[in-house]
Short mmCIF file of C-alpha atoms and ligand atoms in Angstrom, two decimals:
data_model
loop_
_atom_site.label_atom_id
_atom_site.label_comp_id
_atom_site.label_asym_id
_atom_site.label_seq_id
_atom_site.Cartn_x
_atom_site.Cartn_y
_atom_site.Cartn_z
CA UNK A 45 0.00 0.00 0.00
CA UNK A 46 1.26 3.03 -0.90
CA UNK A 47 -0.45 6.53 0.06
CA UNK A 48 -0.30 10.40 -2.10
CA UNK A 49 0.86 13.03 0.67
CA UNK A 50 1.05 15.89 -2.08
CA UNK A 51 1.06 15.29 -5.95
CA UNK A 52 5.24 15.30 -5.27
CA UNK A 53 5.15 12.92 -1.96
CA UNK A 54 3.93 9.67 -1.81
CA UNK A 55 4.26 7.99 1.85
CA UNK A 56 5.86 4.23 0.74
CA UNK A 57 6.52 2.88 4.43
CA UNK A 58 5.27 0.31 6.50
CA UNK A 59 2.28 -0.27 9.35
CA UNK A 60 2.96 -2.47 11.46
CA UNK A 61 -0.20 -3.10 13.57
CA UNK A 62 1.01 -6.04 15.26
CA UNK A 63 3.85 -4.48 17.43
CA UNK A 64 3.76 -4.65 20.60
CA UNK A 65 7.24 -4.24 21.77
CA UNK A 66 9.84 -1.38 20.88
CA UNK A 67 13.90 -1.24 21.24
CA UNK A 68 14.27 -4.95 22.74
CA UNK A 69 11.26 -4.31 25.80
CA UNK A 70 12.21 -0.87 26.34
CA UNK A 71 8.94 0.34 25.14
CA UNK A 72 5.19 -1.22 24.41
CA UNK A 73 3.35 -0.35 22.17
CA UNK A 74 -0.71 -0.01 22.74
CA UNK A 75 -1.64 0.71 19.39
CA UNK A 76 0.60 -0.36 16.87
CA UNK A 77 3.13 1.83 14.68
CA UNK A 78 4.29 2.45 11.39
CA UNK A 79 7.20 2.82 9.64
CA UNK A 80 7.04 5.99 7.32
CA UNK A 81 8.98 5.85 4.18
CA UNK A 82 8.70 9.16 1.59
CA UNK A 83 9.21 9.30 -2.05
CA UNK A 84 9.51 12.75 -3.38
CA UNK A 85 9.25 12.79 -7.43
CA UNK A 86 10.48 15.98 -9.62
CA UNK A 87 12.52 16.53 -11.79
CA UNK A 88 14.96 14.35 -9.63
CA UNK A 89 13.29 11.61 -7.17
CA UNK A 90 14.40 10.94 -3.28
CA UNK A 91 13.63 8.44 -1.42
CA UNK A 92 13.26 9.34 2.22
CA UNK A 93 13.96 6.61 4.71
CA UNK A 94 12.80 2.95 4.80
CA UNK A 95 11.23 0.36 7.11
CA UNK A 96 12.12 -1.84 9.76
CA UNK A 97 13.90 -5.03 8.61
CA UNK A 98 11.05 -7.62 9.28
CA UNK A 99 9.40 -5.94 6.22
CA UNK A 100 12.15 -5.15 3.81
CA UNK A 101 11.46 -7.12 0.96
CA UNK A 102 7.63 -6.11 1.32
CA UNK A 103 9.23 -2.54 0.83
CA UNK A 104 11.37 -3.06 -1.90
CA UNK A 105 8.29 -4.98 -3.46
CA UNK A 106 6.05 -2.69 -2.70
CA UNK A 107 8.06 0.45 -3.86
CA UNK A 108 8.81 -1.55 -7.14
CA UNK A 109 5.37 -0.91 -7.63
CA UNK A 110 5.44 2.84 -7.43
CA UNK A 111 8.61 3.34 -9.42
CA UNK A 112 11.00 1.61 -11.56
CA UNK A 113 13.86 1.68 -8.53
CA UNK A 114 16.41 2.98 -11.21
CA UNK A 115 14.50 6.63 -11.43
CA UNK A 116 15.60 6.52 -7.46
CA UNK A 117 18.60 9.65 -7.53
CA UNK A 118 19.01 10.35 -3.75
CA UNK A 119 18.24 7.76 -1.07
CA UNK A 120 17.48 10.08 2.32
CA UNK A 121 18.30 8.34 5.47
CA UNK A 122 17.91 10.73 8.34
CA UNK A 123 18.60 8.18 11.52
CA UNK A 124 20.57 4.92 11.19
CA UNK A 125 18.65 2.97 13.67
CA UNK A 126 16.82 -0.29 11.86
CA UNK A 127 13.63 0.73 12.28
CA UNK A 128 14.17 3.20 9.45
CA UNK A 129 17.29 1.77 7.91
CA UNK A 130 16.67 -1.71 7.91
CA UNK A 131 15.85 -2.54 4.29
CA UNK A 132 18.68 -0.54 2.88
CA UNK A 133 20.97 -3.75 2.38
CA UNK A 134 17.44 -5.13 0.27
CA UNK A 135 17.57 -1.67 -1.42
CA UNK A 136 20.91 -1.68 -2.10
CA UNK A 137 21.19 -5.17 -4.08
CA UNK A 138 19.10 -3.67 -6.48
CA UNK A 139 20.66 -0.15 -6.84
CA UNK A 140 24.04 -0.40 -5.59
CA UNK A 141 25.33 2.69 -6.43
CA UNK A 142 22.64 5.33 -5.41
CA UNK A 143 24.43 7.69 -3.30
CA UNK A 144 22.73 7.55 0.73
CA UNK A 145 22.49 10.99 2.01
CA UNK A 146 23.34 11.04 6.06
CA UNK A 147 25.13 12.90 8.53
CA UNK A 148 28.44 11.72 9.38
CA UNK A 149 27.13 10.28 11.87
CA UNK A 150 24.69 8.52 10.26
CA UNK A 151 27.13 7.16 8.03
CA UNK A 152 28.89 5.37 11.20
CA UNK A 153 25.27 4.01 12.13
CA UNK A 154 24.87 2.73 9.08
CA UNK A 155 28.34 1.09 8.41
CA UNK A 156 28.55 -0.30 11.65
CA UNK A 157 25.18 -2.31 11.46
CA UNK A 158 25.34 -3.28 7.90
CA UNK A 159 28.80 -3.40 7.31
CA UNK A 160 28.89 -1.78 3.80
CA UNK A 161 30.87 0.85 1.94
CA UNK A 162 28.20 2.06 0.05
CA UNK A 163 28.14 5.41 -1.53
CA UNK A 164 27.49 7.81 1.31
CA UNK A 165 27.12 11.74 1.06
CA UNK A 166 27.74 13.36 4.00
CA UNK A 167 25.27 16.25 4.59
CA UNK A 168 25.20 19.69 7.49
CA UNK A 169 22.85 22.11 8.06
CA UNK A 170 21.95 23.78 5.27
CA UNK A 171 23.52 22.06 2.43
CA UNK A 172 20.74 21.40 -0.07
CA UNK A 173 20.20 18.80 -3.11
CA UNK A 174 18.19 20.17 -6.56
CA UNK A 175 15.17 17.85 -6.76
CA UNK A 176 13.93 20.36 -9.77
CA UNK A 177 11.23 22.80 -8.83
CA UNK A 178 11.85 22.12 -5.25
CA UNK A 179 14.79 21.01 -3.10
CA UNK A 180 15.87 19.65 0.06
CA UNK A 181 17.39 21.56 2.58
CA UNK A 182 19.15 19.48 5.27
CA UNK A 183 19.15 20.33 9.02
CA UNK A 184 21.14 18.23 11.65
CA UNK A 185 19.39 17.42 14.67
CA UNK A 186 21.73 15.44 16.87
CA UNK A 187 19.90 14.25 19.94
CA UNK A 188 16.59 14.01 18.33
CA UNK A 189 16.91 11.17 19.74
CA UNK A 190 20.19 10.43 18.11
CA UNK A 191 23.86 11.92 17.94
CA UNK A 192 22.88 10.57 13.89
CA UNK A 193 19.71 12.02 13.63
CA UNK A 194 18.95 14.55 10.86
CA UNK A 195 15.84 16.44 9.93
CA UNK A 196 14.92 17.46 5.98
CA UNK A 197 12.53 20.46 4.66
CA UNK A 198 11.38 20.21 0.91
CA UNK A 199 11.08 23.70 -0.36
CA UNK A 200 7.20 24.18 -2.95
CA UNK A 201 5.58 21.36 -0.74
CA UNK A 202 6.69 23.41 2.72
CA UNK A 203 7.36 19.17 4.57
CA UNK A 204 9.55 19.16 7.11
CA UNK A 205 10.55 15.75 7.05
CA UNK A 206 11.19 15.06 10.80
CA UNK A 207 12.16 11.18 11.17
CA UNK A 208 11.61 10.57 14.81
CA UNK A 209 10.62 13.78 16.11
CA UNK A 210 6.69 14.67 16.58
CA UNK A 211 6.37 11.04 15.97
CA UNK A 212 4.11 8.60 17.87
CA UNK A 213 4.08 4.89 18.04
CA UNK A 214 0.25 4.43 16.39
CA UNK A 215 -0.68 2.97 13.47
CA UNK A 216 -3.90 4.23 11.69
CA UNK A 217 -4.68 3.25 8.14
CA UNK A 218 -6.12 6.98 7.31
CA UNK A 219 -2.19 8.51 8.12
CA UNK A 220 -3.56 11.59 8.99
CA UNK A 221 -3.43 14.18 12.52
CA UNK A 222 -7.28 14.89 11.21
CA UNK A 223 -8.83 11.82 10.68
CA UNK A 224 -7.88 9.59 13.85
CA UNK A 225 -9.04 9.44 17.02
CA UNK A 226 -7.39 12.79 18.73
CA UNK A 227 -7.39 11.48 22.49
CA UNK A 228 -5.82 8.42 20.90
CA UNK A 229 -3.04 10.35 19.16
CA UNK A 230 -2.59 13.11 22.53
CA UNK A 231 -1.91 9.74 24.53
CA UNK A 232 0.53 8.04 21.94
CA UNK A 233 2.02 11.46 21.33
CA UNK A 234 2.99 12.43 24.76
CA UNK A 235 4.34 9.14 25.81
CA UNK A 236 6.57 8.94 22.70
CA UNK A 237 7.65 12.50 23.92
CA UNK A 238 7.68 11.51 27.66
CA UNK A 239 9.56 7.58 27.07
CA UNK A 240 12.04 8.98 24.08
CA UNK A 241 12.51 12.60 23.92
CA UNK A 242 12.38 13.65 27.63
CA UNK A 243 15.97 13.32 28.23
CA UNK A 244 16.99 15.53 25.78
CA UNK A 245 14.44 18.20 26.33
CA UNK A 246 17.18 21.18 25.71
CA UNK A 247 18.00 19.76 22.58
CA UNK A 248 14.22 19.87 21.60
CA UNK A 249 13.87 23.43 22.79
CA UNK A 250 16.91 24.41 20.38
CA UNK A 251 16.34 22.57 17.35
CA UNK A 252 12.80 24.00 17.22
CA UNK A 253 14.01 27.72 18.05
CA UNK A 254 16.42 27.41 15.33
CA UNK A 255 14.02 25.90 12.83
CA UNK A 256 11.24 28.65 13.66
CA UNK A 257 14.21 31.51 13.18
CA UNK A 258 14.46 30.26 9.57
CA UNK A 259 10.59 30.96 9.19
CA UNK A 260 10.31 28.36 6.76
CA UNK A 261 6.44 28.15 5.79
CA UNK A 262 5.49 24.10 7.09
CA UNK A 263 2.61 22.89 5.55
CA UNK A 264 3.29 19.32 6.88
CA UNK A 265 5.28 17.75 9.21
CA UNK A 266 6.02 14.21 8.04
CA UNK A 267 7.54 11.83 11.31
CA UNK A 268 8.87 8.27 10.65
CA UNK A 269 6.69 7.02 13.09
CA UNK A 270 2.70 7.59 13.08
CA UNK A 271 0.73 10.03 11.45
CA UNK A 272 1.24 13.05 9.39
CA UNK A 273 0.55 16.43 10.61
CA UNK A 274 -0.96 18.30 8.09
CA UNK A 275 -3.92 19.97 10.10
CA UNK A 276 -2.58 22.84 12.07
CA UNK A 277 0.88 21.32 12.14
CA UNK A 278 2.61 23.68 14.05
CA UNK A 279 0.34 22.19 16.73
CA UNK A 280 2.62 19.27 17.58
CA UNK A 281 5.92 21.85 17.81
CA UNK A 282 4.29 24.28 20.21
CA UNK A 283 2.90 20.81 22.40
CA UNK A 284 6.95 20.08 22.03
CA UNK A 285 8.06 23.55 23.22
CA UNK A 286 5.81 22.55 26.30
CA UNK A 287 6.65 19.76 27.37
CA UNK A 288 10.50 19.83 26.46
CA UNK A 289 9.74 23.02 29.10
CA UNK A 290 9.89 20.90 32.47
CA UNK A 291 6.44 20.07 32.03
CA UNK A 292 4.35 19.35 34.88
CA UNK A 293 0.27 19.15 35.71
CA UNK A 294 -1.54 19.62 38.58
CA UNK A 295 -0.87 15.97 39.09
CA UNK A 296 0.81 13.67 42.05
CA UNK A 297 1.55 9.89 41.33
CA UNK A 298 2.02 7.23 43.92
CA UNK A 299 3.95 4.48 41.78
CA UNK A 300 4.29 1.32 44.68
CA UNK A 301 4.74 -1.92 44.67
CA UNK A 302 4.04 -5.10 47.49
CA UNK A 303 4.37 -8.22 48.82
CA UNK A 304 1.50 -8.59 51.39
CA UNK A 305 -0.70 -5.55 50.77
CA UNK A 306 0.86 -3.42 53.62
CA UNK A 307 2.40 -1.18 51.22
CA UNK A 308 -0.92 -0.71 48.86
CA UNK A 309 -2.59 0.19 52.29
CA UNK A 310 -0.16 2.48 52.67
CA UNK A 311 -0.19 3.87 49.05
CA UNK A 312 -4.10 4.74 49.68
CA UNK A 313 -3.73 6.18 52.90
CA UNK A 314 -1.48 8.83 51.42
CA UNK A 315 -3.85 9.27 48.47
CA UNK A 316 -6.50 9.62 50.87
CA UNK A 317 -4.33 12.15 53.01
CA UNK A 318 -3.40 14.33 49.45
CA UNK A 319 -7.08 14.46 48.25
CA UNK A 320 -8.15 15.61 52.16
CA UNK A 321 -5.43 18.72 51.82
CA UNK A 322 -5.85 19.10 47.90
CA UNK A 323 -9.47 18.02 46.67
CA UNK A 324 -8.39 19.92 43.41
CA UNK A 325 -5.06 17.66 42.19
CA UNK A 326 -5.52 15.01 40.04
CA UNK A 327 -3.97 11.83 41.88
CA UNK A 328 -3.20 8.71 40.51
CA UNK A 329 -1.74 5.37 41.74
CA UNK A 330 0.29 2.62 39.99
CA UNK A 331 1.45 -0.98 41.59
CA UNK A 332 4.44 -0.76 39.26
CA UNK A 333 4.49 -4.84 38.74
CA UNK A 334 1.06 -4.84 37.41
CA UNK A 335 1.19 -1.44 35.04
CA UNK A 336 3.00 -1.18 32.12
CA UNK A 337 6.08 0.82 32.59
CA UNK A 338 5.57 3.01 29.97
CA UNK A 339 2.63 4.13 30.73
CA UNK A 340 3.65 4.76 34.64
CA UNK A 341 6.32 7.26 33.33
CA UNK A 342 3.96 8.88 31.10
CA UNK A 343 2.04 9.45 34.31
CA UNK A 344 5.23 10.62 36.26
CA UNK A 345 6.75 12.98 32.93
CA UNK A 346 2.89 14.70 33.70
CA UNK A 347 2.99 14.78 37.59
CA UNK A 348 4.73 17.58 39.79
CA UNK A 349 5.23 15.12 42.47
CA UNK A 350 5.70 11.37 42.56
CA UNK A 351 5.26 9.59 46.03
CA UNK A 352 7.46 5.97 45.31
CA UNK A 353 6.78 2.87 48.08
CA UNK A 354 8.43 -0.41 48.51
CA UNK A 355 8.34 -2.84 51.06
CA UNK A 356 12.52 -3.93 52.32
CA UNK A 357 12.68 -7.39 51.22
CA UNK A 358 16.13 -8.51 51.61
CA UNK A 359 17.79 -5.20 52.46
CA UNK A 360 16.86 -3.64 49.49
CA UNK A 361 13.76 -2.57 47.37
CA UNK A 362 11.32 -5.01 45.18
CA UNK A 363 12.88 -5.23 41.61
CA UNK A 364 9.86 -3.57 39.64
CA UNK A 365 10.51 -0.33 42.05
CA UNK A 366 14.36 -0.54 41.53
CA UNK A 367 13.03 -1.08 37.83
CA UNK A 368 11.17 2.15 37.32
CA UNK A 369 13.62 4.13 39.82
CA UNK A 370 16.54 3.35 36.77
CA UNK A 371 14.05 4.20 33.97
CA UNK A 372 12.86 7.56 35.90
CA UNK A 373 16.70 8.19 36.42
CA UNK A 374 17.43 7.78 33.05
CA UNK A 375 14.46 10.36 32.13
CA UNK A 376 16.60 13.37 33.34
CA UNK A 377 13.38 14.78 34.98
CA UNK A 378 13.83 19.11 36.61
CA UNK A 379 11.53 20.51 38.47
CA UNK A 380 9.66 17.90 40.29
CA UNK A 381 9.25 16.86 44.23
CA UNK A 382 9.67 13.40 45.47
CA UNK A 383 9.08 11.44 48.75
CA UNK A 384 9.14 7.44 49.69
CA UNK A 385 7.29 5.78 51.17
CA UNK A 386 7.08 1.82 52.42
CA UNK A 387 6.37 -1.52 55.05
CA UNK A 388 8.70 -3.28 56.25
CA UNK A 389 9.09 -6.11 59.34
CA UNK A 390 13.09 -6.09 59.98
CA UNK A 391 15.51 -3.87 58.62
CA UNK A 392 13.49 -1.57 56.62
CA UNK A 393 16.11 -0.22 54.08
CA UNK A 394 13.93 0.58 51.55
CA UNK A 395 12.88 4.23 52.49
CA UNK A 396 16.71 5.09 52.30
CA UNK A 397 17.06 3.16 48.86
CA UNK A 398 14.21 5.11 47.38
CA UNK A 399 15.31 8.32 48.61
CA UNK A 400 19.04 8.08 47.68
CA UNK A 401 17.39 7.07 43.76
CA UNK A 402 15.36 9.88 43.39
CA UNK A 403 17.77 12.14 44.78
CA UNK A 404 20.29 10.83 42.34
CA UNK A 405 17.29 11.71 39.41
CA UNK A 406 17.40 15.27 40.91
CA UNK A 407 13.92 15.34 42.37
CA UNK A 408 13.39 17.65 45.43
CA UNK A 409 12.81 15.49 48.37
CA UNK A 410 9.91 16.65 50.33
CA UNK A 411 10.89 14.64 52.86
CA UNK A 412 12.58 11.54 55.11
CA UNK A 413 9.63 9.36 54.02
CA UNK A 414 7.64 7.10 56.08
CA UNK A 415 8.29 3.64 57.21
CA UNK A 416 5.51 1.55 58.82
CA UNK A 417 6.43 -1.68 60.74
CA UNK A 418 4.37 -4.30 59.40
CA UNK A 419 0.61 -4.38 57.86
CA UNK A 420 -0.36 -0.87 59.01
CA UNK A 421 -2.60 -0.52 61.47
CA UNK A 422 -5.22 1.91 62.39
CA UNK A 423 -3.03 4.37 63.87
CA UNK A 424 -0.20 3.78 61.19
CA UNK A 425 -2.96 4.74 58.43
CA UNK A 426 -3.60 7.76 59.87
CA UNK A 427 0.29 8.82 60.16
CA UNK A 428 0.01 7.64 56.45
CA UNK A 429 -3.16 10.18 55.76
CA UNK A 430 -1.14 13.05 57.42
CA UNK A 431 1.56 11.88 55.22
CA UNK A 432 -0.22 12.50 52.60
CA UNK A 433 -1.27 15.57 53.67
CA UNK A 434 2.26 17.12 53.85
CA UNK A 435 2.93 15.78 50.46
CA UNK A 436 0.34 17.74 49.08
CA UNK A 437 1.27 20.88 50.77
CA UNK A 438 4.99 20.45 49.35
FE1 FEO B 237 15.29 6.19 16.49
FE2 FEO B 237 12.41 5.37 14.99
O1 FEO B 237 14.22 5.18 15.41
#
């Protein structure tokens, strides 16, 4: 299947609606994604990234289809990683000698998964290729998510050709911002931000500033992942300027998990204690081995305070809380206030633990947490409700 974007881009990729897991298990996918792939034909024809290896002879099949591969001038591969290079080895036993347009960068990505010397251009910012009536204007974006990564604006059609930025993990068979379901794409949107982009958030802020100062007119901006913003595009940068902005809601998260319930009981004492002091803050809770992971730092990228619990089981902390303290450290979070919480029956080590981690992810700690020996008991659930209480008035 191949789709028209304008009369001089057709989108060539790849949905995948059956994935469900993303780099290894480091993100899951709710709603499938797709692999976008972009020919642009004028007088000269590009080909703008591929698909993920699974589905590169499908591709190549597929694009044989649209065009006789030979008319291909300029291959366009703006991030190495396999989900958009992988059928460039397919693509390359048929046209072997079709110069691949990458940053330097990209060029080691590429080499040092596939193991070729094929004929690689080496682009910057600004350098351009002729297409015909329009051209291509190159613009580095290292950190977006990749040192690699590279972003491409086709002058006529105003596309900004974005590869993994103001992407989302969804798959839709329309491929449009204004014919799916918009709470669907907010949700995928803001966790690909929140899981992907997050830690570099000052690279997002400058990339965009710089692109805006070129007021370049963007009719569309085309991702490699999801759908195609062509409704009010600029929509999707200013949500970006946002939350690359140390964005927080009126939100506070307990994320917990347990071994006997004594640290659940504890989790909704606190909530109780927040929504007594604050009726108006949205709070939500999360035992972090039953939610997906994903989707609990989704909830803590949004939150201005997260409240983390563990029981002390063997002098340290249950491994789905030491899980989510290493992926919320890797997040490179500002601005937010945290506190820990837990049960414990011997050596109760588990408040430190906590604390130490999220002091280490540079949250503010409210405070030395609370321990409670054993299942808590009346008067332990109301220490935990005044806990609660002093969390919210952090
Ligand atoms: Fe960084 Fe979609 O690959």
């Amino acid at each position: 299947m191949t789709k028209r974007i304008t009369d001089k881009v057709t989108w060539v990729g790849k949905i995948d609606w059956e994935l469900q897991r993303f780099h290894g298990d480091e993100y899951s996918i709710n709603r499938g994604s797709s692999y976008n792939s972009y020919l642009i034909r004028d007088e000269k024809v590009a080909l703008i990234d591929t698909v993920w290896e699974p589905f590169d002879e499908e591709f190549v099949t597929n694009l044989k289809k649209e065009i006789d591969l030979d008319k291909i001038d300029f291959i366009i591969a703006n991030h190495g990683e396999i989900d958009h290079s992988g059928a460039l080895a397919a693509l390359m036993r048929e046209i072997p000698d079709t110069p691949i347009y990458c940053t330097a960068n990209g060029e080691k990505s590429i080499k040092g998964q596939f193991h070729q010397d094929w004929n690689f251009v080496n682009v910057k910012t600004g350098d351009t290729i002729d297409l015909g009536e329009s051209k291509l204007i190159f613009l580095e974006a290292p950190m977006l998510h990749w040192p690699d990564t590279m972003f491409c604006y086709l002058t006529g059609e105003n596309i900004l050709f974005s590869n993994d930025g103001f992407g989302q993990h969804y798959a839709s068979e329309s491929l449009f911002n204004d014919t799916v379901c918009q709470s669907e794409l907010y949700d995928e949107a803001i966790k690909y931000y929140a899981n992907i982009l997050t830690p570099f958030s000052s690279f997002v802020t400058k990339k965009i500033n710089e692109i805006l100062g070129m007021n370049l007119p963007i009719d569309m901006i085309c991702p490699s992942h999801g759908v195609v913003w062509r409704d009010n595009p600029t929509q999707i940068v200013e949500k970006y300027l946002e939350w690359a902005d140390d964005y927080s809601e009126n939100q506070i998260t307990l994320v917990y998990d347990t071994m006997w319930d004594g640290t659940r009981k504890m989790a909704e004492a606190i909530a109780k204690g927040i929504e007594l002091a604050d009726p108006n803050v949205k709070i939500k809770l999360y035992n972090a081995a039953k939610t997906d992971k994903n989707d609990i730092l989704t909830e803590v990228f949004k939150s201005k305070t997260i409240v983390v619990g563990s029981p002390t089981i063997n002098n340290g902390l249950l491994y789905s809380i030491a899980g989510i303290l290493e992926m919320i450290r890797g997040l490179k979070l500002k601005g937010k206030k945290a506190a820990a919480f837990g049960c414990y029956g011997w050596s109760g080590e588990s408040i430190k633990l906590i604390t130490a981690a999220l002091k280490e992810s540079k949250f503010e700690i409210i405070n030395d947490g609370l321990r409670t020996k054993w299942v808590p008991d009346e008067d332990a659930t109301d220490v935990c409700i005044e806990f609660g209480k002093e969390i919210a008035g952090a």
